[in-house]
Amino acid sequence: MFQSWKKSLIATAILGAAVSTTVANAEGKKVLNVGCEGAFAPFTYIDNDGNITGFDIDLIKVIGEDLGYEVKINVLPFDGLIPSLKLGNIDLIISGFTISEERAKQVDFSDPYYLCGMSYVIEKKNAKKYDSYEKLDGHNICTQLAATGTNFTQKFLTKSKDKIFNSPPETYIELGNGACVAAIHDKPVNDFFLTKDTSGKFTSIEIKKHIDKEYYGIAVQKGNQKLLKEINRGLKEVAENGKFEKVSKDWFGHNILDTLKEE
């Protein structure tokens, strides 16, 4: 299992070196340069064949189709997404990207399309010992650079030492090696890891206290109201014409738009 994660990390590095920006393709069709990271399964990740895939990839493709764009995917390190957007190397970010006040100072966000929670992966043998996140305080925690898990530990687990990595797969490898007691991420990321893990060593515990509602959105360059309106229109259209539901059921077995109705 860990070998497949390692392949994903290598493929991410290779694809990340090939970012380009174009306005139109040879046929004159508008091109939408999309930025994502390659190790945030099930939203954006490199599969075993070296291709970028995930729910967000399929979602932006159907949105682009409805809006008349050719969609080009650019895989980047997670902490390089906002800088690339600000430089104009990409047109938007979609990568399980949490809407936050801090990020909103640098980018503009679309309407939300998913309400997400957080959890931590832990070895089953330690599940009773660390059955609440407060009990993790003072221990090594694996998190992702510039992600909400790191923000959470720095705010609520102040006695812990964060071991910060570029992607979730790296944190799971370190967890399996005993370098930390838990890996904190968005809940669907941890859930996807557990469905693919063949070791049977791990389980996850949901974090319910002190968690602000976390929404995923699509980020565009600050002030780009034209594209922002298009993206919001595209989100609305695919929600109404059934394309969002189809993509969602393919990946999750249900329509994740329903999470917005449950708040």
Short mmCIF file of C-alpha atoms in Angstrom, two decimals:
data_model
loop_
_atom_site.label_atom_id
_atom_site.label_comp_id
_atom_site.label_asym_id
_atom_site.label_seq_id
_atom_site.Cartn_x
_atom_site.Cartn_y
_atom_site.Cartn_z
CA MET A 1 0.00 0.00 0.00
CA PHE A 2 2.73 2.46 0.91
CA GLN A 3 4.49 1.72 -2.37
CA SER A 4 1.48 3.05 -4.33
CA TRP A 5 1.54 6.23 -2.25
CA LYS A 6 5.24 6.67 -3.01
CA LYS A 7 4.56 6.27 -6.75
CA SER A 8 1.96 9.01 -6.42
CA LEU A 9 4.47 11.38 -4.83
CA ILE A 10 7.03 10.79 -7.60
CA ALA A 11 4.43 11.34 -10.31
CA THR A 12 3.33 14.55 -8.63
CA ALA A 13 6.85 15.94 -8.74
CA ILE A 14 7.18 15.11 -12.46
CA LEU A 15 3.83 16.60 -13.45
CA GLY A 16 4.39 19.68 -11.31
CA ALA A 17 7.30 20.73 -13.49
CA ALA A 18 5.08 21.15 -16.55
CA VAL A 19 2.89 24.16 -15.73
CA SER A 20 1.98 26.35 -18.69
CA THR A 21 -0.51 29.09 -19.39
CA THR A 22 -2.45 29.53 -22.63
CA VAL A 23 -5.44 31.66 -23.62
CA ALA A 24 -6.88 29.47 -26.37
CA ASN A 25 -6.11 26.18 -28.06
CA ALA A 26 -5.40 25.64 -31.74
CA GLU A 27 -9.13 25.60 -32.52
CA GLY A 28 -9.67 28.89 -30.72
CA LYS A 29 -11.46 27.30 -27.77
CA LYS A 30 -10.96 28.97 -24.38
CA VAL A 31 -8.49 27.18 -22.13
CA LEU A 32 -8.95 26.97 -18.37
CA ASN A 33 -5.65 26.33 -16.60
CA VAL A 34 -6.51 24.52 -13.38
CA GLY A 35 -4.12 24.10 -10.46
CA CYS A 36 -4.29 21.21 -8.00
CA GLU A 37 -2.03 19.05 -5.91
CA GLY A 38 -1.44 15.42 -6.79
CA ALA A 39 -1.74 13.68 -3.44
CA PHE A 40 -5.07 14.75 -1.94
CA ALA A 41 -7.20 11.68 -2.57
CA PRO A 42 -10.06 11.33 -3.28
CA PHE A 43 -10.26 14.90 -4.56
CA THR A 44 -7.05 15.31 -6.58
CA TYR A 45 -4.38 12.62 -6.79
CA ILE A 46 -2.10 10.68 -9.12
CA ASP A 47 -3.34 7.17 -9.81
CA ASN A 48 -1.17 4.07 -10.27
CA ASP A 49 -0.89 4.78 -14.01
CA GLY A 50 0.56 8.24 -13.36
CA ASN A 51 -2.61 10.15 -14.31
CA ILE A 52 -4.23 12.93 -12.32
CA THR A 53 -7.69 11.92 -11.14
CA GLY A 54 -10.20 12.53 -8.37
CA PHE A 55 -13.61 14.00 -7.66
CA ASP A 56 -12.45 17.60 -8.11
CA ILE A 57 -10.85 16.75 -11.45
CA ASP A 58 -14.08 15.26 -12.78
CA LEU A 59 -16.07 18.17 -11.35
CA ILE A 60 -14.01 20.90 -12.98
CA LYS A 61 -14.09 19.02 -16.28
CA VAL A 62 -17.90 18.97 -16.39
CA ILE A 63 -18.01 22.62 -15.31
CA GLY A 64 -15.53 23.50 -18.05
CA GLU A 65 -17.54 21.52 -20.56
CA ASP A 66 -20.72 23.42 -19.70
CA LEU A 67 -18.90 26.77 -19.85
CA GLY A 68 -17.18 25.99 -23.17
CA TYR A 69 -13.62 25.62 -21.87
CA GLU A 70 -10.88 23.14 -22.59
CA VAL A 71 -9.62 22.21 -19.14
CA LYS A 72 -5.87 21.76 -18.60
CA ILE A 73 -4.75 20.36 -15.26
CA ASN A 74 -1.50 21.59 -13.68
CA VAL A 75 -0.24 19.55 -10.73
CA LEU A 76 1.68 21.55 -8.13
CA PRO A 77 2.83 21.23 -4.52
CA PHE A 78 -0.01 22.29 -2.23
CA ASP A 79 1.87 25.29 -0.82
CA GLY A 80 2.64 26.45 -4.37
CA LEU A 81 -0.98 26.73 -5.49
CA ILE A 82 -1.77 30.23 -4.23
CA PRO A 83 1.57 31.72 -5.39
CA SER A 84 1.00 30.24 -8.87
CA LEU A 85 -2.50 31.67 -8.96
CA LYS A 86 -1.30 35.12 -7.90
CA LEU A 87 1.38 35.04 -10.61
CA GLY A 88 -1.20 34.13 -13.24
CA ASN A 89 0.36 30.76 -14.08
CA ILE A 90 -3.01 29.12 -13.40
CA ASP A 91 -6.57 30.44 -13.62
CA LEU A 92 -8.06 28.69 -10.62
CA ILE A 93 -7.44 26.22 -7.81
CA ILE A 94 -9.59 23.18 -7.11
CA SER A 95 -8.04 20.65 -4.74
CA GLY A 96 -10.21 20.02 -1.70
CA PHE A 97 -9.48 23.69 -1.05
CA THR A 98 -10.97 24.90 2.23
CA ILE A 99 -12.50 28.37 2.24
CA SER A 100 -10.89 30.36 5.05
CA GLU A 101 -10.60 34.00 6.08
CA GLU A 102 -6.83 33.90 5.74
CA ARG A 103 -6.92 32.49 2.21
CA ALA A 104 -9.70 34.89 1.25
CA LYS A 105 -7.23 37.72 1.77
CA GLN A 106 -5.21 36.36 -1.14
CA VAL A 107 -7.82 34.76 -3.45
CA ASP A 108 -11.52 34.98 -4.24
CA PHE A 109 -13.65 31.90 -3.58
CA SER A 110 -16.59 30.45 -5.45
CA ASP A 111 -19.77 29.34 -3.80
CA PRO A 112 -19.08 26.28 -1.61
CA TYR A 113 -19.74 22.81 -2.96
CA TYR A 114 -18.92 20.66 0.07
CA LEU A 115 -19.14 20.87 3.86
CA CYS A 116 -16.19 19.00 5.31
CA GLY A 117 -15.18 17.80 8.77
CA MET A 118 -11.84 16.70 10.20
CA SER A 119 -10.53 13.47 11.69
CA TYR A 120 -7.28 11.79 12.65
CA VAL A 121 -5.89 8.43 11.61
CA ILE A 122 -4.35 6.38 14.37
CA GLU A 123 -3.16 2.82 14.85
CA LYS A 124 -5.99 0.60 16.10
CA LYS A 125 -3.92 -0.50 19.08
CA ASN A 126 -3.83 3.14 20.26
CA ALA A 127 -7.47 4.02 19.54
CA LYS A 128 -8.69 3.69 23.13
CA LYS A 129 -5.68 5.51 24.54
CA TYR A 130 -6.22 8.47 22.20
CA ASP A 131 -9.99 8.36 21.79
CA SER A 132 -10.30 12.15 21.74
CA TYR A 133 -8.09 14.71 20.06
CA GLU A 134 -7.29 16.37 23.41
CA LYS A 135 -5.34 13.25 24.41
CA LEU A 136 -3.02 13.80 21.45
CA ASP A 137 -1.65 16.98 23.00
CA GLY A 138 2.03 16.67 23.83
CA HIS A 139 2.68 13.96 21.23
CA ASN A 140 4.06 14.07 17.70
CA ILE A 141 1.34 14.78 15.14
CA CYS A 142 1.69 14.37 11.37
CA THR A 143 0.05 17.09 9.29
CA GLN A 144 0.26 18.67 5.83
CA LEU A 145 2.03 21.93 5.05
CA ALA A 146 -0.35 24.91 4.74
CA ALA A 147 -3.43 22.73 5.34
CA THR A 148 -6.22 22.97 7.88
CA GLY A 149 -4.88 20.05 9.94
CA THR A 150 -1.74 22.02 10.70
CA ASN A 151 -3.82 25.08 11.58
CA PHE A 152 -5.86 22.94 13.96
CA THR A 153 -2.89 21.47 15.82
CA GLN A 154 -1.25 24.86 16.19
CA LYS A 155 -4.43 26.25 17.74
CA PHE A 156 -5.67 23.37 19.88
CA LEU A 157 -2.68 21.03 20.42
CA THR A 158 -0.13 23.57 21.52
CA LYS A 159 2.02 21.09 23.46
CA SER A 160 2.42 18.81 20.47
CA LYS A 161 5.23 18.81 17.97
CA ASP A 162 3.98 18.97 14.41
CA LYS A 163 5.76 16.83 11.85
CA ILE A 164 4.72 18.68 8.71
CA PHE A 165 4.85 17.11 5.25
CA ASN A 166 3.96 18.15 1.71
CA SER A 167 1.11 15.65 1.26
CA PRO A 168 -1.19 13.30 3.22
CA PRO A 169 0.44 10.10 1.88
CA GLU A 170 3.72 11.13 3.50
CA THR A 171 1.99 11.54 6.86
CA TYR A 172 0.50 8.05 6.66
CA ILE A 173 3.91 6.58 5.89
CA GLU A 174 5.38 8.35 8.92
CA LEU A 175 2.46 7.22 11.06
CA GLY A 176 3.09 3.63 10.00
CA ASN A 177 6.76 4.05 10.85
CA GLY A 178 5.89 5.20 14.38
CA ALA A 179 7.16 8.75 13.89
CA CYS A 180 3.86 10.23 15.09
CA VAL A 181 0.80 9.03 16.98
CA ALA A 182 -1.81 10.48 14.60
CA ALA A 183 -2.26 12.08 11.18
CA ILE A 184 -4.82 14.90 11.10
CA HIS A 185 -6.56 15.78 7.83
CA ASP A 186 -9.96 16.52 6.33
CA LYS A 187 -12.23 13.56 7.05
CA PRO A 188 -12.82 12.41 3.43
CA VAL A 189 -9.06 12.27 2.82
CA ASN A 190 -8.56 10.01 5.82
CA ASP A 191 -11.62 7.95 4.90
CA PHE A 192 -10.24 7.35 1.40
CA PHE A 193 -6.87 6.29 2.81
CA LEU A 194 -8.57 3.72 5.04
CA THR A 195 -10.53 2.25 2.12
CA LYS A 196 -7.26 1.69 0.22
CA ASP A 197 -5.08 0.56 3.13
CA THR A 198 -4.49 -3.17 3.15
CA SER A 199 -2.54 -3.42 6.41
CA GLY A 200 -5.58 -3.31 8.70
CA LYS A 201 -3.47 -1.40 11.25
CA PHE A 202 -5.34 1.89 11.23
CA THR A 203 -8.64 3.50 12.14
CA SER A 204 -9.88 7.09 12.30
CA ILE A 205 -11.58 9.23 14.90
CA GLU A 206 -13.70 12.23 13.95
CA ILE A 207 -12.95 15.60 15.52
CA LYS A 208 -16.23 17.23 16.49
CA LYS A 209 -15.40 19.88 19.07
CA HIS A 210 -14.02 23.33 18.32
CA ILE A 211 -14.30 22.80 14.59
CA ASP A 212 -15.62 25.67 12.53
CA LYS A 213 -17.64 24.58 9.54
CA GLU A 214 -15.18 23.98 6.71
CA TYR A 215 -16.37 24.42 3.17
CA TYR A 216 -14.56 23.51 -0.03
CA GLY A 217 -14.58 26.10 -2.81
CA ILE A 218 -12.86 26.97 -6.08
CA ALA A 219 -10.32 29.79 -5.82
CA VAL A 220 -9.63 32.39 -8.51
CA GLN A 221 -7.21 35.30 -8.63
CA LYS A 222 -8.18 38.15 -6.32
CA GLY A 223 -10.39 40.60 -8.19
CA ASN A 224 -11.14 38.31 -11.14
CA GLN A 225 -14.89 38.78 -10.87
CA LYS A 226 -15.52 37.74 -14.48
CA LEU A 227 -14.11 34.25 -13.99
CA LEU A 228 -15.62 33.97 -10.51
CA LYS A 229 -19.11 34.64 -11.90
CA GLU A 230 -18.53 32.06 -14.64
CA ILE A 231 -17.42 29.42 -12.15
CA ASN A 232 -20.40 30.07 -9.89
CA ARG A 233 -22.68 29.85 -12.93
CA GLY A 234 -21.01 26.57 -13.92
CA LEU A 235 -21.43 25.15 -10.41
CA LYS A 236 -25.11 26.09 -10.46
CA GLU A 237 -25.64 24.58 -13.90
CA VAL A 238 -24.04 21.20 -13.11
CA ALA A 239 -25.98 21.06 -9.84
CA GLU A 240 -29.22 21.59 -11.76
CA ASN A 241 -28.56 19.39 -14.80
CA GLY A 242 -27.48 16.33 -12.79
CA LYS A 243 -23.80 16.28 -13.76
CA PHE A 244 -22.65 17.16 -10.24
CA GLU A 245 -24.75 14.37 -8.77
CA LYS A 246 -23.42 11.82 -11.28
CA VAL A 247 -19.77 12.70 -10.58
CA SER A 248 -20.44 12.70 -6.84
CA LYS A 249 -22.12 9.29 -6.87
CA ASP A 250 -19.25 7.88 -8.92
CA TRP A 251 -16.81 8.88 -6.17
CA PHE A 252 -18.80 8.83 -2.93
CA GLY A 253 -21.97 6.88 -3.61
CA HIS A 254 -24.12 9.90 -2.79
CA ASN A 255 -24.52 13.54 -3.75
CA ILE A 256 -22.10 15.55 -1.60
CA LEU A 257 -24.11 18.71 -2.29
CA ASP A 258 -26.46 17.28 0.31
CA THR A 259 -23.88 18.13 2.97
CA LEU A 260 -24.73 21.80 2.45
CA LYS A 261 -28.36 21.07 3.25
CA GLU A 262 -27.47 19.39 6.55
CA GLU A 263 -25.82 22.40 8.17
#
